[in-house]
């Protein structure tokens, strides 16, 4: 069996080129006689892998020198705790609730201090991004938190909230490296890599240096201090070495594709094909307010649960995998991350047209 079109929200599709390269290097990485999985993280060969990966993501995102790039473990969810533990000096933070991941982060922060929900789109099942131009941000808030692209609901912040001078912290797990970003607008940008960048097991944290201090909440474990990882260039303990190696290959692939501007152009083109069809179809409908649509995660429904299930089943049989919507939303969701080829989206739309014609 060949490769399918994999629309999974995560872990998700990776560039075939990257997988092939990793396969070629599996038994003998560049004459070392061993796999990257088997080598010391203190070896020359590995040092080069992690340093090159850092350099490449710095190039891609144009990360200023006063930001650290950390390759950590624990997934995005561990950051839900690490952020308050390290940043909540006043024990106050403001959260914008645009979906389940923002909500989980907010709930976790409540363990450590006064985490306030200052805006939410829960009233309409998170199908839009609330107006964040003039929010009641606390004068003592240590930071304002967003989930920039909402993987489950398919919304994306098109403009960042007005934080009134407070530090912005953003979970970008599902839009990581999908478009150019102005890193200077954030205090912390972080993402689990298994959506758009690499294999599960790595979370990348890009953090402004002045936010990395010894002054963490009492009881913060050593492993959950940004400072220990920053001081040791992500090699305080054994890092998720193989995962970082794959991320590095994805960074190289992105550079070869022309960088984030080129990738954004391609992502817009790809998403447009699907959204245009959803807007013209009599059977399928997008679930998100148009101006807030994500380029990465596209939820849609027929309005009939049985028909949804039939579609998912027939799509799978035709080689379109993981189109079932999140269990909390139902319907369908096509995640069309960087590595999803445009042919995959075109083929999906053709399949949807055919299904619509056959099920009038
Ligand atoms: C998947 C996801 C998470 C959770 O990631 P884990 O690595 O499983 O902890 C958090 N935030 C967003 C936006 C996600 O898409």
XYZ file of C-alpha atoms and ligand atoms in Angstrom:
375
model
C 0.000 0.000 0.000
C 1.259 3.469 -0.865
C 1.036 6.627 1.174
C -2.415 8.012 1.885
C -3.478 11.624 2.069
C -3.334 12.074 5.826
C -5.532 14.903 7.135
C -4.798 14.162 10.792
C -4.741 17.120 13.203
C -1.713 15.654 14.917
C 0.546 13.790 14.920
C 0.307 14.738 11.292
C 1.750 14.466 7.826
C 5.472 15.166 7.386
C 7.274 15.956 4.132
C 7.965 12.718 2.284
C 11.417 13.981 1.405
C 12.258 14.305 5.090
C 11.054 10.807 5.872
C 13.076 9.355 2.995
C 16.219 11.138 4.103
C 15.745 9.926 7.668
C 15.267 6.398 6.332
C 18.498 6.615 4.364
C 20.374 7.783 7.450
C 18.731 5.318 9.803
C 21.512 2.747 10.114
C 24.507 4.967 9.562
C 24.212 8.688 10.141
C 26.841 10.378 7.988
C 29.560 7.806 8.534
C 29.172 7.602 12.319
C 28.172 3.947 11.974
C 25.089 4.484 14.108
C 21.600 5.918 14.039
C 20.884 9.360 15.529
C 18.754 7.466 18.059
C 21.818 5.637 19.299
C 24.304 8.444 19.629
C 25.325 10.459 22.659
C 23.627 13.815 22.870
C 27.068 15.138 23.871
C 28.742 13.847 20.709
C 30.156 16.111 17.994
C 27.670 14.739 15.472
C 24.679 15.473 17.680
C 25.974 18.869 18.701
C 25.997 19.792 15.046
C 22.445 18.512 14.566
C 20.962 20.569 17.391
C 23.006 23.677 16.645
C 22.086 23.572 12.966
C 18.423 23.070 13.861
C 18.521 26.126 16.101
C 20.269 28.213 13.485
C 17.769 27.200 10.812
C 14.672 27.993 12.863
C 16.263 31.333 13.782
C 16.762 32.062 10.083
C 13.270 30.937 9.122
C 11.465 32.957 11.791
C 13.963 35.787 11.877
C 14.315 35.346 15.638
C 16.136 38.266 17.288
C 19.271 37.611 19.373
C 17.520 38.505 22.614
C 15.289 35.451 22.311
C 16.267 31.913 23.287
C 15.112 28.865 21.375
C 14.543 25.869 23.637
C 13.895 22.305 22.528
C 12.009 20.707 25.415
C 9.868 17.686 26.248
C 6.417 17.262 27.740
C 4.450 18.474 24.743
C 2.512 21.685 24.532
C 0.518 20.660 27.601
C 3.526 20.860 29.884
C 3.880 24.505 28.912
C 0.435 25.109 30.404
C 2.183 24.740 33.793
C 5.678 25.922 32.919
C 4.414 29.298 31.756
C 2.764 30.295 35.047
C 5.526 28.698 37.129
C 8.128 30.832 35.392
C 6.232 33.979 34.464
C 3.651 34.599 37.194
C 5.637 36.993 39.353
C 2.458 38.791 40.524
C 0.486 35.574 40.353
C -1.870 37.161 37.879
C -2.457 36.439 34.225
C -5.159 37.070 31.646
C -6.344 34.349 29.292
C -8.329 34.582 26.060
C -10.446 31.471 25.700
C -10.845 30.481 22.052
C -11.070 26.721 22.419
C -10.176 23.656 24.365
C -6.415 24.177 24.384
C -6.687 27.747 25.652
C -9.154 26.554 28.248
C -6.852 23.803 29.446
C -3.977 26.265 29.728
C -6.210 28.647 31.670
C -7.368 25.904 34.052
C -3.793 24.813 34.684
C -2.717 28.383 35.433
C -5.408 28.602 38.110
C -3.347 26.164 40.174
C -0.644 28.810 40.453
C -2.416 32.121 40.667
C -5.277 34.300 39.619
C -5.812 33.401 35.987
C -8.655 35.409 34.539
C -10.600 34.696 31.365
C -10.875 38.173 29.842
C -12.554 37.087 26.603
C -14.119 33.935 25.253
C -15.904 32.578 22.211
C -17.470 29.672 24.126
C -20.951 31.168 23.522
C -20.812 30.034 19.876
C -18.792 26.831 20.301
C -15.558 28.683 19.605
C -16.480 29.344 15.985
C -14.957 32.825 16.003
C -12.174 34.926 17.541
C -13.468 37.550 19.970
C -12.690 41.229 19.501
C -9.453 41.724 21.432
C -8.815 45.380 20.670
C -9.786 46.723 24.103
C -9.917 44.019 26.749
C -10.015 44.546 30.532
C -6.364 43.629 31.004
C -5.261 43.668 34.628
C -2.649 46.309 35.473
C -0.747 43.627 37.388
C -1.113 40.850 34.828
C 2.198 39.083 34.267
C 1.142 38.135 30.757
C -1.745 37.764 28.325
C -2.219 34.268 26.925
C -3.639 33.138 23.594
C -3.873 29.986 21.543
C -3.172 31.525 18.163
C -4.573 28.781 15.940
C -7.345 26.661 17.370
C -6.703 23.179 16.090
C -10.055 21.730 17.088
C -12.342 24.579 16.016
C -10.394 25.872 13.017
C -10.068 29.529 13.991
C -6.977 31.722 13.897
C -6.099 35.139 15.299
C -5.556 37.328 12.211
C -4.509 40.244 14.379
C -2.875 39.792 17.752
C -4.726 41.082 20.812
C -3.983 44.510 22.166
C -2.216 43.473 25.381
C -1.841 47.074 26.552
C 1.868 46.610 26.994
C 1.703 43.263 28.767
C 3.758 40.297 27.629
C 2.021 38.166 25.017
C 2.325 34.383 25.362
C 1.111 32.295 22.425
C 0.558 28.618 21.819
C 1.230 28.238 18.088
C 1.289 24.428 17.993
C -0.963 24.127 14.959
C 0.270 27.142 12.967
C 3.985 26.868 13.746
C 6.094 27.885 10.719
C 3.014 28.188 8.504
C 3.569 31.890 7.812
C 6.034 34.666 8.679
C 5.792 36.015 12.240
C 7.041 39.101 13.989
C 8.656 37.449 16.993
C 9.182 40.803 18.719
C 5.445 41.056 19.365
C 5.601 38.103 21.728
C 7.262 37.302 25.031
C 6.864 33.584 24.496
C 5.918 31.608 21.380
C 5.708 27.893 21.820
C 4.370 24.849 20.094
C 4.285 21.108 20.261
C 5.913 20.073 16.996
C 3.700 17.123 16.106
C 1.214 19.288 14.226
C 3.343 21.098 11.697
C 7.024 20.559 12.394
C 8.072 17.097 13.467
C 7.391 13.996 15.533
C 5.630 14.103 18.907
C 7.913 14.465 21.896
C 9.391 17.892 21.223
C 8.028 21.280 22.178
C 9.847 24.361 20.946
C 9.796 27.435 23.170
C 10.944 30.793 21.834
C 11.285 33.117 24.791
C 12.581 36.649 25.314
C 15.641 36.597 27.519
C 14.397 39.021 30.168
C 11.575 36.563 30.957
C 14.072 33.845 31.854
C 14.899 34.334 35.533
C 15.764 32.452 38.732
C 12.608 33.900 40.190
C 10.167 31.044 39.605
C 7.260 30.057 41.839
C 8.263 28.135 44.986
C 8.348 24.405 44.358
C 9.049 24.688 40.631
C 10.935 21.516 39.661
C 14.365 22.038 38.130
C 13.227 20.461 34.889
C 10.409 22.991 34.581
C 12.622 26.067 34.828
C 13.296 27.846 31.558
C 16.585 29.080 32.983
C 18.103 25.647 33.436
C 17.342 24.760 29.816
C 18.441 28.139 28.474
C 21.727 28.026 30.402
C 22.414 24.565 29.009
C 21.318 25.169 25.406
C 18.560 22.547 25.731
C 21.134 19.949 26.827
C 20.628 20.040 30.600
C 19.496 16.455 30.409
C 19.035 14.139 27.428
C 16.823 16.037 25.002
C 14.297 14.366 22.670
C 17.257 13.862 20.373
C 15.744 12.032 17.427
C 12.716 14.321 17.316
C 14.927 17.391 17.203
C 16.872 15.817 14.343
C 13.664 15.406 12.328
C 12.597 18.976 13.135
C 15.970 20.076 11.797
C 15.265 18.298 8.540
C 11.860 19.961 8.298
C 13.540 23.361 8.813
C 15.888 22.574 5.911
C 12.901 21.526 3.802
C 11.110 24.787 4.596
C 14.194 26.782 3.632
C 14.396 24.885 0.371
C 10.730 25.630 -0.285
C 11.588 29.324 -0.084
C 11.021 30.059 3.601
C 7.913 31.142 5.450
C 6.691 33.679 2.903
C 6.642 31.043 0.185
C 5.026 28.527 2.526
C 2.357 31.041 3.497
C 1.567 31.669 -0.152
C 1.209 27.951 -0.727
C -0.909 27.533 2.416
C -3.280 30.319 1.336
C -3.633 28.756 -2.085
C -4.307 25.333 -0.583
C -6.862 26.507 1.962
C -8.606 28.629 -0.664
C -9.353 25.562 -2.775
C -11.134 23.917 0.125
C -12.908 27.014 1.454
C -14.088 28.020 -2.026
C -15.639 24.625 -2.429
C -17.269 24.762 1.030
C -18.737 28.170 0.163
C -20.225 26.875 -3.070
C -21.390 23.436 -1.944
C -25.033 22.755 -1.119
C -24.084 19.809 1.071
C -20.880 20.758 2.907
C -20.467 23.856 5.065
C -17.586 25.378 6.984
C -18.300 25.948 10.683
C -16.160 29.027 11.309
C -16.802 32.740 10.822
C -15.136 33.548 7.508
C -12.713 36.211 8.697
C -11.390 33.923 11.435
C -10.742 30.839 9.318
C -7.544 28.907 9.915
C -5.268 28.015 7.022
C -4.318 24.798 8.810
C -7.446 23.185 10.257
C -10.671 23.221 8.278
C -13.746 21.860 10.065
C -16.891 21.233 8.037
C -20.245 19.470 8.310
C -23.111 18.314 6.144
C -25.630 19.057 8.878
C -26.591 15.389 9.014
C -24.633 13.107 11.334
C -25.335 9.958 9.371
C -24.181 11.574 6.172
C -21.043 12.837 7.957
C -20.249 9.290 9.082
C -20.867 7.934 5.590
C -18.572 10.555 4.128
C -15.752 9.805 6.572
C -16.065 6.089 5.875
C -16.073 6.418 2.101
C -13.287 8.974 2.165
C -11.127 6.584 4.162
C -11.765 3.812 1.675
C -10.672 6.189 -1.090
C -7.356 6.984 0.652
C -8.262 10.162 2.584
C -7.402 9.409 6.198
C -8.326 11.049 9.488
C -11.100 13.333 8.286
C -13.348 12.678 11.256
C -13.926 15.838 13.290
C -12.751 16.155 16.884
C -14.883 14.115 19.262
C -16.165 17.307 20.939
C -17.289 18.903 17.655
C -18.383 16.098 15.331
C -18.535 16.444 11.567
C -15.290 16.515 9.649
C -11.974 18.317 9.885
C -9.268 18.443 7.255
C -5.922 19.484 8.667
C -3.848 20.774 5.779
C -0.503 21.528 7.348
C 2.654 22.610 5.508
C 3.477 19.091 4.388
C 0.054 18.374 2.834
C 0.625 18.642 -0.909
C -1.748 20.821 -2.924
C -2.679 17.675 -4.888
C -4.059 16.210 -1.651
C -6.450 19.129 -1.199
C -7.486 19.103 -4.852
C -8.143 15.362 -4.696
C -10.191 15.801 -1.512
C -12.356 18.484 -3.125
C -12.913 16.262 -6.178
C -13.945 13.458 -3.857
C -16.333 15.763 -1.975
C -17.925 16.874 -5.268
C -18.437 13.285 -6.274
C -19.902 12.407 -2.880
C -22.248 15.360 -3.069
C -23.466 14.347 -6.528
C -24.025 10.761 -5.417
C -25.900 11.669 -2.240
C -28.309 14.378 -3.373
C -2.261 19.477 20.065
C -2.263 20.783 20.762
C -1.882 20.895 22.117
C -1.501 19.709 22.958
O -0.293 19.209 22.562
P 0.446 18.053 23.377
O 1.798 18.083 22.772
O -0.307 16.796 23.132
O 0.454 18.430 24.813
C -1.874 22.145 22.666
N -2.214 23.236 21.960
C -2.595 23.157 20.672
C -2.958 24.399 19.934
C -2.624 21.931 20.039
O -3.003 21.862 18.749
